[in-house]
Amino acid sequence: MPVNRNALIRYRTIDNCLRNRYKKWTLEDLIDACSDALYEFEGIDKGVSRRSVQADIEMMRSNKLGYEAPIIVVDRKYYTYADKNYSITNSPISQQDMQVLSEVSTLLKQFKGFNHFADLNEMVSKLEDKIYSQRTHCPPVVDFERNDNLKGLDYIEGIRKAIVAKKTLCVTYQSFKAREASTFCFSPYLLKEYRNRWFILGMRHGRGGHLLNLALDRIESIEEHEEMYRENTVIDLATYYNDVIGVTKSPGQRDCEVVFWIDNANAPYIVTKPLHHTQKFLAEENEGKVFSIKVILNYELERELLGFGSKIKVLGPRILVKQLKQNLAKSLERYDHVEKPANEVREEK
């Protein structure tokens, strides 16, 4: 059974709605959501009929597309999934979906040679590999880095839409340091990925209206709010992270030159995969090479440098050298006070 693009958009929209268990969804709510999605993605402004959405729900409940979605009606009014963990995105890819994916892959491949679409290369490779493994029932031939247990990924699309539409979000968030979660209004500006974790940069309402960087895996709930969106007038989003490793940065923070020596055995790793785009080779020195990068000093930079262990020595600036020496001293102190395993203690007794 052929499924057109508009129907796929409606199925995905209904699925996103029913997965959001913080709201009770009536049929009218689902109709509105589908109408908004078709207008956003296809520019269709005539809306969606009641009969179409009812037919979509029945199609999702059936096995014609392989979904067999457990859609139920609560209190004879509200639609939801009987299984809170269900999503059509967890279902096997149907032949119709495969056809759509193949068409998308063919279209994207036409742009792979253009410099301004260089970021598409990895995405196209991922898509082609997924299509290959599904069609041939063979293991993937490309193993991309991923974290299947990462929380918060389901918020990405909603946040992206809020940024585009300039909508305020109501966020319930608990950082690793906080004893309990807090809820506040937030104007989102930019989604940022770093080492398979996702972050959102934006302005927190109240408390002076300062920039805030939130980790998506620490968000407990998020939804649109009617409070007025606060435009970004503080930073250039296109270049904000150019002088930083990671995501930790405050407006007005200034970068500095970080100089480091690394032994000859590990220097090739630094040459082929620079720590930062500002990296420069400075000199050959004492069985190693000296490089520099120009970045803001932050936690992620320290962790990156410490990861090389004894293979690296930071030469400047002094404040960074001092901080790294303190961290290394603490590490040595921990090793000096390692408790013996329980089995060794028993043997001594």
Coordinates of C-alpha atoms in Angstrom, one line a residue:
M1 CA 0.0 0.0 0.0
P2 CA 1.6 3.3 -1.1
V3 CA 1.9 5.9 1.6
N4 CA 2.4 9.5 0.6
R5 CA 4.6 12.1 2.3
N6 CA 1.7 14.0 3.9
A7 CA 0.4 10.8 5.5
L8 CA 3.9 10.0 6.9
I9 CA 4.0 13.5 8.4
R10 CA 0.7 12.9 10.0
Y11 CA 1.7 9.5 11.4
R12 CA 4.9 10.9 12.9
T13 CA 3.0 13.9 14.3
I14 CA 0.4 11.7 16.0
D15 CA 3.2 9.5 17.3
N16 CA 5.0 12.5 18.8
C17 CA 1.8 13.7 20.5
L18 CA 0.9 10.4 22.0
R19 CA 4.4 9.9 23.3
N20 CA 4.0 13.2 25.2
R21 CA 2.2 12.0 28.3
Y22 CA 2.3 15.4 30.0
K23 CA -0.7 16.4 28.0
K24 CA -4.1 14.9 27.4
W25 CA -4.7 14.6 23.7
T26 CA -8.2 15.0 22.3
L27 CA -9.0 14.3 18.6
E28 CA -9.2 18.0 18.0
D29 CA -5.7 18.4 19.5
L30 CA -4.4 15.8 17.2
I31 CA -6.1 17.5 14.2
D32 CA -4.5 20.8 15.1
A33 CA -1.1 19.2 15.6
C34 CA -1.3 17.5 12.2
S35 CA -2.5 20.7 10.5
D36 CA 0.4 22.7 12.0
A37 CA 2.9 20.0 10.9
L38 CA 1.7 20.0 7.3
Y39 CA 1.9 23.8 7.2
E40 CA 5.4 23.8 8.6
F41 CA 6.8 21.0 6.4
E42 CA 4.7 21.3 3.2
G43 CA 3.2 24.8 3.3
I44 CA -0.3 23.3 3.3
D45 CA -2.6 25.7 5.0
K46 CA -6.0 24.1 4.4
G47 CA -5.7 22.0 7.5
V48 CA -6.6 18.3 8.1
S49 CA -10.0 16.9 8.2
R50 CA -11.4 15.0 11.2
R51 CA -12.0 11.9 9.0
S52 CA -8.3 11.9 7.8
V53 CA -6.9 11.9 11.4
Q54 CA -9.4 9.1 12.4
A55 CA -8.3 7.1 9.4
D56 CA -4.7 7.7 10.3
I57 CA -5.3 6.4 13.8
E58 CA -6.9 3.2 12.5
M59 CA -4.1 2.8 10.0
M60 CA -1.5 3.1 12.8
R61 CA -3.4 0.6 14.9
S62 CA -3.4 -2.0 12.1
N63 CA -0.5 -4.1 10.8
K64 CA -0.8 -2.8 7.3
L65 CA 2.3 -0.6 7.8
G66 CA 3.8 -2.8 10.5
Y67 CA 3.0 -0.3 13.3
E68 CA 0.2 -2.1 15.3
A69 CA 0.2 1.0 17.6
P70 CA -1.5 0.4 20.9
I71 CA -3.6 3.5 20.7
I72 CA -6.4 3.6 23.3
V73 CA -9.0 6.2 24.4
V74 CA -9.1 7.2 28.0
D75 CA -12.3 8.6 29.6
R76 CA -13.9 8.3 26.1
K77 CA -12.1 11.4 25.1
Y78 CA -8.3 11.4 25.4
Y79 CA -6.0 9.4 23.1
T80 CA -2.8 7.9 24.3
Y81 CA -0.5 4.8 24.0
A82 CA -1.3 1.8 26.3
D83 CA 2.4 1.2 26.3
K84 CA 4.2 4.3 27.5
N85 CA 7.4 3.2 25.8
Y86 CA 5.8 2.6 22.4
S87 CA 6.7 4.6 19.3
I88 CA 6.2 3.9 15.6
T89 CA 9.9 4.9 15.3
N90 CA 10.7 1.6 17.1
S91 CA 8.9 -0.4 14.5
P92 CA 10.7 -2.2 11.7
I93 CA 11.1 0.0 8.6
S94 CA 8.3 -0.7 6.1
Q95 CA 8.8 -1.0 2.3
Q96 CA 7.1 2.4 1.9
D97 CA 9.5 4.0 4.4
M98 CA 12.5 2.3 2.6
Q99 CA 11.4 3.8 -0.6
V100 CA 11.2 7.3 0.9
L101 CA 14.6 6.8 2.5
S102 CA 16.1 5.7 -0.8
E103 CA 14.7 8.8 -2.5
V104 CA 16.1 11.1 0.2
S105 CA 19.5 9.4 0.0
T106 CA 19.6 9.9 -3.7
L107 CA 18.7 13.5 -3.4
L108 CA 21.3 14.2 -0.6
K109 CA 24.1 12.5 -2.6
Q110 CA 23.8 15.2 -5.3
F111 CA 25.1 17.7 -2.8
K112 CA 28.0 15.8 -1.4
G113 CA 30.5 17.5 -3.6
F114 CA 29.6 21.1 -2.5
N115 CA 31.8 22.5 0.2
H116 CA 28.9 24.3 2.0
F117 CA 27.2 20.9 2.3
A118 CA 30.3 19.0 3.6
D119 CA 28.4 18.2 6.9
L120 CA 26.0 16.1 4.9
N121 CA 28.6 13.5 4.0
E122 CA 28.4 11.6 7.3
M123 CA 24.6 11.8 7.4
V124 CA 24.4 10.4 3.8
S125 CA 26.8 7.6 4.8
K126 CA 24.7 6.7 7.9
L127 CA 21.5 6.7 5.8
E128 CA 22.9 4.6 3.0
D129 CA 24.3 2.1 5.6
K130 CA 20.9 1.8 7.3
I131 CA 19.2 1.2 3.9
Y132 CA 21.8 -1.4 3.0
S133 CA 21.4 -3.3 6.3
Q134 CA 17.6 -3.2 6.1
R135 CA 17.4 -4.4 2.5
T136 CA 20.0 -7.2 2.8
H137 CA 19.3 -8.1 6.4
C138 CA 23.1 -8.0 6.9
P139 CA 25.0 -6.3 9.7
P140 CA 25.9 -2.6 9.1
V141 CA 29.2 -2.1 7.4
V142 CA 29.9 1.3 9.1
D143 CA 29.9 1.5 12.8
F144 CA 29.3 5.2 13.8
E145 CA 29.8 6.4 17.3
R146 CA 26.6 6.6 19.3
N147 CA 25.1 6.3 22.7
D148 CA 21.8 4.4 22.6
N149 CA 21.1 5.0 26.3
L150 CA 21.4 8.8 26.1
K151 CA 18.4 10.6 27.6
G152 CA 16.8 13.7 26.1
L153 CA 17.1 13.0 22.4
D154 CA 13.4 13.1 22.0
Y155 CA 13.4 16.8 22.9
I156 CA 15.6 17.8 20.0
E157 CA 12.9 18.2 17.4
G158 CA 10.6 20.2 19.7
I159 CA 13.4 22.5 20.7
R160 CA 14.4 23.0 17.1
K161 CA 10.9 24.0 16.2
A162 CA 10.7 26.4 19.1
I163 CA 14.0 28.1 18.0
V164 CA 12.7 28.5 14.4
A165 CA 9.3 29.7 15.6
K166 CA 10.8 31.9 18.4
K167 CA 8.7 30.3 21.1
T168 CA 9.4 30.4 24.8
L169 CA 9.8 27.0 26.6
C170 CA 8.9 26.0 30.1
V171 CA 11.7 23.7 31.3
T172 CA 11.9 21.5 34.3
Y173 CA 15.7 20.9 34.8
Q174 CA 17.9 19.3 37.4
S175 CA 21.7 19.7 37.1
F176 CA 24.1 17.1 38.6
K177 CA 24.8 19.6 41.4
A178 CA 21.3 20.5 42.3
R179 CA 19.4 18.6 45.0
E180 CA 16.1 19.0 43.3
A181 CA 14.7 20.1 39.9
S182 CA 13.6 23.7 39.1
T183 CA 11.1 25.0 36.6
F184 CA 11.7 28.2 34.6
C185 CA 10.9 29.9 31.3
F186 CA 13.6 29.7 28.7
S187 CA 14.2 31.3 25.2
P188 CA 16.2 28.8 23.1
Y189 CA 18.7 30.0 20.6
L190 CA 21.0 27.1 19.6
L191 CA 21.3 23.3 19.8
K192 CA 24.8 22.1 20.3
E193 CA 26.3 18.6 20.2
Y194 CA 29.5 17.6 21.9
R195 CA 30.7 14.1 22.2
N196 CA 27.3 12.5 21.6
R197 CA 25.7 14.7 24.3
W198 CA 23.3 17.5 23.3
F199 CA 23.0 20.9 24.8
I200 CA 20.7 23.9 24.3
L201 CA 22.0 27.5 24.6
G202 CA 19.4 30.2 25.4
M203 CA 18.3 32.9 27.8
R204 CA 16.7 32.1 31.1
H205 CA 13.9 34.4 32.0
G206 CA 14.1 36.3 35.3
R207 CA 17.2 36.5 37.5
G208 CA 18.8 39.2 35.2
G209 CA 18.1 37.2 32.1
H210 CA 21.5 35.5 31.7
L211 CA 22.6 33.0 29.0
L212 CA 22.3 29.4 30.1
N213 CA 23.6 26.1 28.6
L214 CA 21.3 23.1 29.4
A215 CA 22.2 19.5 28.9
L216 CA 19.2 17.7 27.3
D217 CA 19.8 14.6 29.4
R218 CA 19.1 16.6 32.6
I219 CA 15.8 18.0 31.3
E220 CA 12.8 16.3 33.0
S221 CA 10.1 18.0 31.0
I222 CA 9.7 20.7 28.4
E223 CA 6.8 22.4 26.7
E224 CA 5.8 25.6 25.0
H225 CA 4.9 28.6 27.2
E226 CA 2.9 31.8 26.4
E227 CA 5.5 34.1 27.9
M228 CA 7.0 36.5 25.3
Y229 CA 10.2 35.1 23.6
R230 CA 13.4 37.1 24.3
E231 CA 15.4 37.7 21.2
N232 CA 19.1 37.1 21.2
T233 CA 20.9 40.5 21.3
V234 CA 24.0 39.3 23.2
I235 CA 26.1 36.9 21.0
D236 CA 26.8 35.9 17.5
L237 CA 25.5 32.3 17.4
A238 CA 27.4 31.4 14.2
T239 CA 30.8 32.0 15.9
Y240 CA 30.0 31.7 19.7
Y241 CA 31.7 28.3 20.1
N242 CA 34.6 28.9 17.7
D243 CA 37.1 29.6 20.5
V244 CA 36.1 26.8 22.8
I245 CA 36.5 23.1 23.3
G246 CA 33.2 21.7 24.6
V247 CA 30.3 23.9 25.6
T248 CA 31.3 25.6 28.8
K249 CA 31.6 29.3 28.1
S250 CA 30.4 32.7 29.4
P251 CA 29.8 35.8 27.3
G252 CA 32.8 38.1 27.5
Q253 CA 35.3 35.3 28.3
R254 CA 38.5 35.8 26.4
D255 CA 40.6 33.1 24.8
C256 CA 44.3 32.6 25.4
E257 CA 47.2 30.7 23.8
V258 CA 47.6 27.3 25.2
V259 CA 51.1 25.8 24.5
F260 CA 51.9 22.2 25.0
W261 CA 54.6 19.6 24.3
I262 CA 53.7 16.0 23.3
D263 CA 56.0 13.1 22.7
N264 CA 56.9 11.9 19.3
A265 CA 54.9 8.7 19.6
N266 CA 51.7 10.6 20.1
A267 CA 52.4 13.7 18.0
P268 CA 50.9 12.1 14.8
Y269 CA 47.5 11.8 16.6
I270 CA 47.6 15.5 17.3
V271 CA 48.6 16.3 13.7
T272 CA 45.9 14.2 12.1
K273 CA 43.2 15.1 14.5
P274 CA 43.9 18.6 15.9
L275 CA 42.6 19.4 19.4
H276 CA 41.2 22.7 17.9
H277 CA 40.9 24.4 14.5
T278 CA 43.4 27.0 15.8
Q279 CA 46.1 24.5 16.4
K280 CA 49.6 25.4 15.2
F281 CA 52.9 23.5 15.1
L282 CA 55.6 25.6 16.9
A283 CA 58.8 23.5 17.2
E284 CA 60.7 20.2 17.6
E285 CA 61.9 19.9 21.1
N286 CA 63.3 17.1 23.4
E287 CA 61.9 14.0 21.7
G288 CA 58.6 15.7 21.1
K289 CA 56.8 18.5 19.3
V290 CA 55.4 21.7 20.6
F291 CA 51.9 22.9 19.5
S292 CA 49.6 25.7 20.4
I293 CA 45.8 26.3 20.4
K294 CA 43.9 29.5 21.1
V295 CA 40.9 28.7 23.2
I296 CA 39.0 29.6 26.3
L297 CA 40.1 27.9 29.5
N298 CA 37.3 25.5 30.7
Y299 CA 36.7 22.1 32.2
E300 CA 36.5 20.3 28.9
L301 CA 39.9 21.6 27.8
E302 CA 41.4 20.3 31.1
R303 CA 39.8 16.9 30.6
E304 CA 41.1 16.8 27.0
L305 CA 44.6 17.5 28.0
L306 CA 44.6 15.3 31.0
G307 CA 43.5 12.4 28.8
F308 CA 46.9 12.2 27.3
G309 CA 48.4 11.4 30.7
S310 CA 52.2 11.3 30.8
K311 CA 52.5 11.8 27.0
I312 CA 51.8 15.5 27.2
K313 CA 53.2 18.5 29.1
V314 CA 51.4 21.9 29.1
L315 CA 53.8 24.8 29.0
G316 CA 51.4 27.7 29.3
P317 CA 49.6 29.7 30.4
R318 CA 50.7 29.5 34.0
I319 CA 47.1 29.4 35.4
L320 CA 46.3 26.3 33.4
V321 CA 49.6 24.7 34.3
K322 CA 48.9 25.3 37.9
Q323 CA 45.4 23.8 37.6
L324 CA 46.6 20.7 35.8
K325 CA 49.4 20.1 38.4
Q326 CA 46.8 20.3 41.2
N327 CA 44.6 17.8 39.4
L328 CA 47.5 15.4 38.8
A329 CA 48.6 15.7 42.4
K330 CA 45.1 14.8 43.6
S331 CA 45.2 11.8 41.3
L332 CA 48.5 10.6 42.7
E333 CA 47.2 11.1 46.2
R334 CA 44.2 8.9 45.4
Y335 CA 46.5 6.1 44.1
D336 CA 48.7 6.4 47.2
H337 CA 45.6 5.6 49.4
V338 CA 44.0 2.9 47.4
E339 CA 42.3 0.4 49.7
K340 CA 43.1 -3.3 49.2
P341 CA 40.4 -5.4 47.6
A342 CA 38.2 -7.4 50.0
N343 CA 39.7 -10.7 48.9
E344 CA 43.2 -9.6 49.7
V345 CA 42.2 -8.4 53.1
R346 CA 40.6 -11.8 53.8
E347 CA 43.7 -13.6 52.7
E348 CA 45.8 -11.6 55.1
K349 CA 43.5 -12.4 58.0

